[in-house]
mmCIF file of C-alpha atoms and ligand atoms in Angstrom:
data_model
loop_
_atom_site.group_PDB
_atom_site.id
_atom_site.type_symbol
_atom_site.label_atom_id
_atom_site.label_comp_id
_atom_site.label_asym_id
_atom_site.label_seq_id
_atom_site.Cartn_x
_atom_site.Cartn_y
_atom_site.Cartn_z
ATOM 1 C CA MET A 1 125.099 54.574 226.038
ATOM 2 C CA ARG A 2 126.405 58.141 226.558
ATOM 3 C CA VAL A 3 129.647 56.365 227.928
ATOM 4 C CA ALA A 4 129.665 54.066 224.927
ATOM 5 C CA GLY A 5 129.039 56.593 222.491
ATOM 6 C CA LEU A 6 132.114 58.807 224.333
ATOM 7 C CA VAL A 7 134.053 55.546 223.606
ATOM 8 C CA VAL A 8 133.217 55.542 220.234
ATOM 9 C CA ALA A 9 133.580 59.374 219.605
ATOM 10 C CA ARG A 10 136.913 59.042 221.230
ATOM 11 C CA ILE A 11 138.315 56.316 219.105
ATOM 12 C CA LEU A 12 137.170 57.185 215.905
ATOM 13 C CA GLN A 13 138.634 60.464 216.471
ATOM 14 C CA ALA A 14 142.308 58.681 217.486
ATOM 15 C CA VAL A 15 142.102 56.669 214.291
ATOM 16 C CA ARG A 16 141.469 59.769 212.033
ATOM 17 C CA GLU A 17 144.166 61.456 213.172
ATOM 18 C CA ALA A 18 146.473 58.425 212.792
ATOM 19 C CA ALA A 19 145.351 57.862 208.584
ATOM 20 C CA ALA A 20 147.981 59.203 206.746
ATOM 21 C CA PRO A 21 149.378 57.884 203.296
ATOM 22 C CA GLY A 22 151.520 54.550 204.020
ATOM 23 C CA VAL A 23 149.654 53.675 207.085
ATOM 24 C CA THR A 24 147.381 50.321 206.475
ATOM 25 C CA THR A 25 143.738 50.360 207.236
ATOM 26 C CA GLY A 26 144.808 47.213 209.377
ATOM 27 C CA GLU A 27 147.197 49.104 211.463
ATOM 28 C CA LEU A 28 144.182 51.459 212.386
ATOM 29 C CA ASP A 29 141.742 48.665 213.460
ATOM 30 C CA GLN A 30 144.721 47.538 215.669
ATOM 31 C CA LEU A 31 144.757 50.961 217.246
ATOM 32 C CA ALA A 32 141.013 50.775 217.946
ATOM 33 C CA ARG A 33 141.267 47.349 219.618
ATOM 34 C CA ARG A 34 144.270 48.873 221.971
ATOM 35 C CA MET A 35 142.077 51.742 222.522
ATOM 36 C CA ILE A 36 138.628 49.416 223.320
ATOM 37 C CA ALA A 37 140.526 47.441 225.654
ATOM 38 C CA GLU A 38 142.024 50.654 227.735
ATOM 39 C CA ALA A 39 138.458 51.875 228.162
ATOM 40 C CA GLY A 40 137.264 48.616 229.077
ATOM 41 C CA ALA A 41 134.600 48.247 226.620
ATOM 42 C CA VAL A 42 133.702 45.513 224.070
ATOM 43 C CA SER A 43 133.571 45.898 220.649
ATOM 44 C CA SER A 44 130.322 45.299 218.828
ATOM 45 C CA PHE A 45 131.652 44.557 215.491
ATOM 46 C CA LEU A 46 133.974 41.911 215.970
ATOM 47 C CA ASP A 47 132.652 38.226 215.302
ATOM 48 C CA TYR A 48 129.115 39.774 214.292
ATOM 49 C CA VAL A 49 126.711 37.705 212.519
ATOM 50 C CA PRO A 50 124.309 39.517 210.811
ATOM 51 C CA TYR A 51 122.317 36.472 209.753
ATOM 52 C CA PRO A 52 122.785 32.602 209.768
ATOM 53 C CA GLY A 53 125.557 31.953 206.784
ATOM 54 C CA MET A 54 127.326 35.251 206.893
ATOM 55 C CA PRO A 55 131.324 34.754 208.022
ATOM 56 C CA PRO A 56 131.556 36.486 211.144
ATOM 57 C CA PHE A 57 132.823 39.962 210.850
ATOM 58 C CA PRO A 58 136.681 39.891 211.743
ATOM 59 C CA ALA A 59 137.790 43.500 212.696
ATOM 60 C CA VAL A 60 136.489 46.014 215.531
ATOM 61 C CA THR A 61 135.978 48.722 212.677
ATOM 62 C CA CYS A 62 134.757 49.003 209.067
ATOM 63 C CA ILE A 63 136.957 50.719 206.626
ATOM 64 C CA SER A 64 135.817 51.469 203.372
ATOM 65 C CA VAL A 65 138.080 53.295 200.794
ATOM 66 C CA ASN A 66 136.928 55.262 197.905
ATOM 67 C CA ASP A 67 134.453 53.199 196.252
ATOM 68 C CA GLU A 68 133.546 50.949 199.081
ATOM 69 C CA ILE A 69 130.610 52.099 200.409
ATOM 70 C CA VAL A 70 130.456 50.500 203.774
ATOM 71 C CA HIS A 71 131.782 47.016 205.760
ATOM 72 C CA GLY A 72 135.124 47.157 204.185
ATOM 73 C CA ILE A 73 137.515 44.913 206.627
ATOM 74 C CA PRO A 74 140.502 46.518 207.388
ATOM 75 C CA GLY A 75 143.765 44.827 206.374
ATOM 76 C CA GLY A 76 146.972 45.262 204.425
ATOM 77 C CA ARG A 77 145.666 47.994 202.066
ATOM 78 C CA GLU A 78 147.991 51.195 202.128
ATOM 79 C CA LEU A 79 146.095 54.209 202.338
ATOM 80 C CA ALA A 80 146.931 56.737 199.555
ATOM 81 C CA ASP A 81 147.087 60.411 198.901
ATOM 82 C CA GLY A 82 143.818 61.264 198.007
ATOM 83 C CA ASP A 83 141.408 58.644 199.227
ATOM 84 C CA LEU A 84 138.290 59.389 200.801
ATOM 85 C CA VAL A 85 137.932 56.777 204.176
ATOM 86 C CA SER A 86 134.914 56.088 205.908
ATOM 87 C CA VAL A 87 135.644 54.189 209.610
ATOM 88 C CA ASP A 88 132.427 52.909 211.114
ATOM 89 C CA PHE A 89 132.705 51.906 214.517
ATOM 90 C CA GLY A 90 131.133 50.592 217.416
ATOM 91 C CA VAL A 91 131.218 49.267 221.105
ATOM 92 C CA SER A 92 129.010 48.475 224.285
ATOM 93 C CA VAL A 93 130.030 49.250 227.858
ATOM 94 C CA ASN A 94 128.197 47.645 230.252
ATOM 95 C CA GLY A 95 125.643 46.167 227.900
ATOM 96 C CA TRP A 96 124.864 49.351 226.362
ATOM 97 C CA HIS A 97 125.836 50.163 222.671
ATOM 98 C CA GLY A 98 126.984 53.005 220.665
ATOM 99 C CA ASP A 99 127.768 53.399 216.978
ATOM 100 C CA SER A 100 129.141 55.943 214.587
ATOM 101 C CA ALA A 101 130.801 56.753 211.617
ATOM 102 C CA ILE A 102 132.730 59.356 209.822
ATOM 103 C CA THR A 103 134.564 59.611 206.766
ATOM 104 C CA PHE A 104 138.076 61.878 206.033
ATOM 105 C CA GLY A 105 140.381 62.520 203.308
ATOM 106 C CA VAL A 106 144.083 61.092 203.272
ATOM 107 C CA GLY A 107 146.434 63.968 202.323
ATOM 108 C CA GLU A 108 144.685 65.891 199.678
ATOM 109 C CA LEU A 109 141.170 65.392 198.842
ATOM 110 C CA ALA A 110 139.487 66.406 195.507
ATOM 111 C CA PRO A 111 137.243 69.221 195.997
ATOM 112 C CA GLU A 112 134.298 67.052 194.785
ATOM 113 C CA ARG A 113 135.258 64.154 197.146
ATOM 114 C CA ALA A 114 135.150 66.855 200.006
ATOM 115 C CA ALA A 115 131.587 68.365 198.663
ATOM 116 C CA LEU A 116 130.325 64.534 198.698
ATOM 117 C CA SER A 117 131.542 63.702 202.298
ATOM 118 C CA GLU A 118 130.252 67.371 203.707
ATOM 119 C CA ALA A 119 126.961 66.625 201.705
ATOM 120 C CA THR A 120 126.464 63.224 203.479
ATOM 121 C CA ARG A 121 127.370 64.589 207.032
ATOM 122 C CA SER A 122 125.038 67.516 206.639
ATOM 123 C CA ALA A 123 122.262 65.066 205.572
ATOM 124 C CA MET A 124 122.738 62.901 208.607
ATOM 125 C CA TRP A 125 122.493 65.628 211.150
ATOM 126 C CA ASP A 126 119.413 67.089 208.905
ATOM 127 C CA GLY A 127 118.180 63.800 209.730
ATOM 128 C CA ILE A 128 119.033 63.794 213.649
ATOM 129 C CA ALA A 129 117.399 66.931 214.060
ATOM 130 C CA ALA A 130 113.774 66.091 212.593
ATOM 131 C CA ALA A 131 113.795 63.371 215.241
ATOM 132 C CA LYS A 132 111.220 64.270 218.092
ATOM 133 C CA VAL A 133 108.896 62.607 220.513
ATOM 134 C CA GLY A 134 105.700 62.090 218.352
ATOM 135 C CA ALA A 135 107.487 62.596 214.678
ATOM 136 C CA ARG A 136 108.001 59.439 212.699
ATOM 137 C CA ILE A 137 110.605 57.103 211.402
ATOM 138 C CA GLY A 138 109.812 58.863 207.877
ATOM 139 C CA ASP A 139 110.397 62.593 209.222
ATOM 140 C CA ILE A 140 113.605 61.566 209.284
ATOM 141 C CA SER A 141 114.153 59.493 205.850
ATOM 142 C CA HIS A 142 112.687 62.421 204.383
ATOM 143 C CA ALA A 143 114.987 64.800 206.326
ATOM 144 C CA ILE A 144 118.045 63.108 204.914
ATOM 145 C CA GLU A 145 116.498 62.447 201.356
ATOM 146 C CA THR A 146 115.621 65.841 201.345
ATOM 147 C CA SER A 147 119.011 67.332 202.233
ATOM 148 C CA VAL A 148 120.930 65.262 200.043
ATOM 149 C CA ARG A 149 118.601 66.024 196.545
ATOM 150 C CA THR A 150 118.276 69.774 197.219
ATOM 151 C CA GLY A 151 122.270 70.066 197.825
ATOM 152 C CA LYS A 152 125.000 69.315 195.264
ATOM 153 C CA ALA A 153 123.524 67.614 191.957
ATOM 154 C CA GLY A 154 123.841 64.194 191.083
ATOM 155 C CA LEU A 155 124.513 62.317 193.925
ATOM 156 C CA GLY A 156 123.347 58.528 194.591
ATOM 157 C CA ILE A 157 121.217 57.964 197.760
ATOM 158 C CA VAL A 158 122.077 54.315 198.950
ATOM 159 C CA ALA A 159 118.780 52.386 199.656
ATOM 160 C CA GLU A 160 119.404 48.643 200.572
ATOM 161 C CA TYR A 161 121.063 49.663 204.137
ATOM 162 C CA THR A 162 119.618 51.710 206.605
ATOM 163 C CA GLY A 163 120.069 53.174 210.184
ATOM 164 C CA HIS A 164 118.409 51.058 212.833
ATOM 165 C CA GLY A 165 117.354 51.260 216.320
ATOM 166 C CA ILE A 166 120.279 50.684 219.225
ATOM 167 C CA GLY A 167 120.792 49.983 222.690
ATOM 168 C CA ARG A 168 120.912 46.672 224.607
ATOM 169 C CA ALA A 169 121.748 45.275 221.071
ATOM 170 C CA MET A 170 123.780 47.221 217.950
ATOM 171 C CA HIS A 171 120.602 46.281 215.571
ATOM 172 C CA GLN A 172 117.259 46.814 216.824
ATOM 173 C CA HIS A 173 113.609 47.577 215.518
ATOM 174 C CA PRO A 174 113.215 49.561 213.870
ATOM 175 C CA ASP A 175 115.075 50.334 210.353
ATOM 176 C CA VAL A 176 116.015 53.671 209.365
ATOM 177 C CA PRO A 177 115.918 54.492 206.032
ATOM 178 C CA ASN A 178 117.873 57.468 203.894
ATOM 179 C CA VAL A 179 115.021 57.665 201.837
ATOM 180 C CA GLY A 180 110.788 58.134 202.865
ATOM 181 C CA ARG A 181 108.162 59.866 203.309
ATOM 182 C CA PRO A 182 107.186 62.667 205.961
ATOM 183 C CA GLY A 183 104.674 60.934 208.653
ATOM 184 C CA ARG A 184 105.140 57.384 207.595
ATOM 185 C CA GLY A 185 106.670 54.820 209.762
ATOM 186 C CA ASP A 186 107.029 53.830 213.376
ATOM 187 C CA LEU A 187 106.116 56.762 215.638
ATOM 188 C CA LEU A 188 109.158 58.248 217.575
ATOM 189 C CA VAL A 189 108.720 57.529 221.673
ATOM 190 C CA LYS A 190 110.771 59.187 224.422
ATOM 191 C CA GLY A 191 113.860 57.090 225.146
ATOM 192 C CA MET A 192 114.226 55.448 221.676
ATOM 193 C CA CYS A 193 117.650 55.437 220.774
ATOM 194 C CA LEU A 194 118.650 55.268 216.951
ATOM 195 C CA ALA A 195 121.332 55.274 214.599
ATOM 196 C CA VAL A 196 121.065 57.544 211.638
ATOM 197 C CA GLU A 197 123.515 56.827 209.074
ATOM 198 C CA PRO A 198 123.416 58.015 205.201
ATOM 199 C CA MET A 199 125.128 56.526 202.618
ATOM 200 C CA VAL A 200 125.630 58.790 199.562
ATOM 201 C CA THR A 201 127.601 57.803 196.215
ATOM 202 C CA LEU A 202 128.907 60.757 193.776
ATOM 203 C CA GLY A 203 127.086 58.525 190.685
ATOM 204 C CA SER A 204 125.054 55.772 190.880
ATOM 205 C CA ALA A 205 123.697 54.350 194.078
ATOM 206 C CA ALA A 206 123.293 51.009 192.819
ATOM 207 C CA THR A 207 125.674 48.533 195.058
ATOM 208 C CA ALA A 208 127.306 44.952 194.755
ATOM 209 C CA VAL A 209 129.142 42.728 197.574
ATOM 210 C CA LEU A 210 132.381 41.932 196.914
ATOM 211 C CA GLU A 211 133.849 37.756 197.423
ATOM 212 C CA ASP A 212 134.397 38.647 201.114
ATOM 213 C CA ASP A 213 130.703 38.701 201.743
ATOM 214 C CA TRP A 214 131.470 42.074 203.555
ATOM 215 C CA THR A 215 132.459 45.006 201.253
ATOM 216 C CA VAL A 216 129.847 46.827 199.841
ATOM 217 C CA VAL A 217 130.808 48.964 196.736
ATOM 218 C CA THR A 218 129.343 50.991 194.021
ATOM 219 C CA ARG A 219 128.648 49.369 190.934
ATOM 220 C CA ASP A 220 129.636 52.078 188.867
ATOM 221 C CA GLY A 221 132.764 52.578 190.836
ATOM 222 C CA SER A 222 132.071 56.006 191.539
ATOM 223 C CA ALA A 223 133.228 56.978 195.383
ATOM 224 C CA ALA A 224 131.102 57.017 198.263
ATOM 225 C CA ALA A 225 130.665 58.561 202.279
ATOM 226 C CA HIS A 226 129.049 57.581 205.247
ATOM 227 C CA TRP A 227 128.248 59.309 208.390
ATOM 228 C CA GLU A 228 126.849 58.026 211.534
ATOM 229 C CA HIS A 229 125.439 58.805 215.305
ATOM 230 C CA THR A 230 123.755 57.555 217.797
ATOM 231 C CA VAL A 231 120.750 60.107 219.311
ATOM 232 C CA ALA A 232 118.639 59.651 222.003
ATOM 233 C CA ILE A 233 115.423 60.834 221.908
ATOM 234 C CA LEU A 234 114.239 62.802 225.300
ATOM 235 C CA PRO A 235 111.173 64.490 226.323
ATOM 236 C CA ASP A 236 112.735 67.803 225.858
ATOM 237 C CA GLY A 237 115.220 66.848 223.243
ATOM 238 C CA LEU A 238 117.657 64.958 221.335
ATOM 239 C CA TRP A 239 121.089 64.015 222.732
ATOM 240 C CA VAL A 240 123.598 62.702 220.149
ATOM 241 C CA LEU A 241 125.643 60.045 222.217
ATOM 242 C CA THR A 242 128.217 59.658 219.906
ATOM 243 C CA ALA A 243 129.201 63.271 219.272
ATOM 244 C CA LEU A 244 131.581 64.725 221.888
ATOM 245 C CA ASP A 245 129.714 67.981 222.512
ATOM 246 C CA GLY A 246 126.338 65.942 222.703
ATOM 247 C CA GLY A 247 125.215 67.482 219.420
ATOM 248 C CA ALA A 248 124.935 70.985 221.023
ATOM 249 C CA GLY A 249 126.495 72.522 218.027
ATOM 250 C CA GLU A 250 124.962 70.954 215.131
ATOM 251 C CA LEU A 251 121.381 70.584 216.362
ATOM 252 C CA ALA A 252 121.345 74.648 217.380
ATOM 253 C CA ALA A 253 122.554 75.471 213.722
ATOM 254 C CA ARG A 254 118.899 73.399 212.752
ATOM 255 C CA GLY A 255 116.816 74.743 215.544
ATOM 256 C CA ALA A 256 116.501 71.150 217.120
ATOM 257 C CA ARG A 257 116.334 70.707 220.481
ATOM 258 C CA TYR A 258 119.590 69.850 222.733
ATOM 259 C CA ALA A 259 118.315 68.000 225.887
ATOM 260 C CA PRO A 260 121.385 65.880 227.542
ATOM 261 C CA LEU A 261 120.171 63.802 230.694
ATOM 262 C CA GLY A 262 123.773 64.856 232.279
ATOM 263 C CA GLU A 263 127.240 64.683 231.507
HETATM 264 N N1 MF3 B 1 127.793 49.557 212.538
HETATM 265 C C1 MF3 B 1 127.499 49.197 211.072
HETATM 266 C C2 MF3 B 1 126.002 49.597 211.488
HETATM 267 O O1 MF3 B 1 126.241 50.783 211.246
HETATM 268 C C3 MF3 B 1 127.321 47.609 210.880
HETATM 269 C C4 MF3 B 1 128.649 46.920 211.158
HETATM 270 S S1 MF3 B 1 128.804 45.591 210.525
HETATM 271 C C5 MF3 B 1 129.801 45.013 211.256
HETATM 272 O O2 MF3 B 1 124.929 49.217 211.432
HETATM 273 F F1 MF3 B 1 129.821 43.614 211.179
HETATM 274 F F2 MF3 B 1 130.839 44.758 211.380
HETATM 275 F F3 MF3 B 1 129.450 45.101 212.711
HETATM 276 CO CO1 CO B 2 124.986 51.442 212.027
#
C-alpha cells in the first residue's frame, strides 16, 4: 500500500502544479491518466459504482471547485483565478489501494478560503494523530470535530460523507465519520488502514447532489475544502502511506508516533 500511496502522492503533486487559470479540470484528469499508465498503476475511481443504480464514475480524479464539496466530475470547466480546488485521487498497485485528496487555490486565494483549507488540512492531521492500536474510530472522529470547532468560527463539517477502511478495496469497513464521540465505535487494531478525509465548508454543511448523480455541493453555495490521507495503524505507531514523508513531520508536531515498516 505504500507503493500505491507514493504513486498517489506524486500524481496529486503534479496535478496541483499543472492547475492554473484557463486549464480545464478535464486536462488535469488527462494528466493523471497518463501518469497512472506510466506508473503501471490502476485507477481506483474510473468506472467505480458505489451501489447498484449509480452511473459508473467516468474519470480517474474527482475535481471539486468552490461550492462543490466532493465527487466533482472533471470536464470542460476552465479554472479561474481565486478558485478553491479539491482533487481526490486513488490508485491500486498489485491490488492494494491508496486514496488521498488535497485542496489548493488557483492564483490568488481569498484569505477566508485559504483559512478554510488550512483548517481542514489541520483537522485531517489531528484525526490521523488520534489513531493508535487500542483507540477507537470515535477517537479519530472526535479529534477531527474538535479541531474544526475550536478553530475558525462558523465552519460547517459535512456529516453525510465519511472516511473509510481501505486495503484490497478502496472502500472497506469501517466508516470513519468526521464528527463523533471519543471511546465509541470500532476498536483500532494493528494493520488496520484507514482513509481519513474531513470535508469542511465556509457556511452551512447542508449538501445536495447535482443532476450528474455525483457532484456533491453545498446548499448555501459556500465554498468547501477536502483533505484526505491513507494511514496504516501499526504496532509502534503510524505510517501515512499517501504522504511523501510518511507523515513524519505532521505526526511529530502532534506528539504522535511515526513508525514506518520500511521505505
Ligand atoms: N476517493 C473518494 C473517497 O475518498 C471516492 C471517490 S468516488 C469515485 O472515498 F467514484 F470517484 F471513486
Ligand atoms: Co476516500
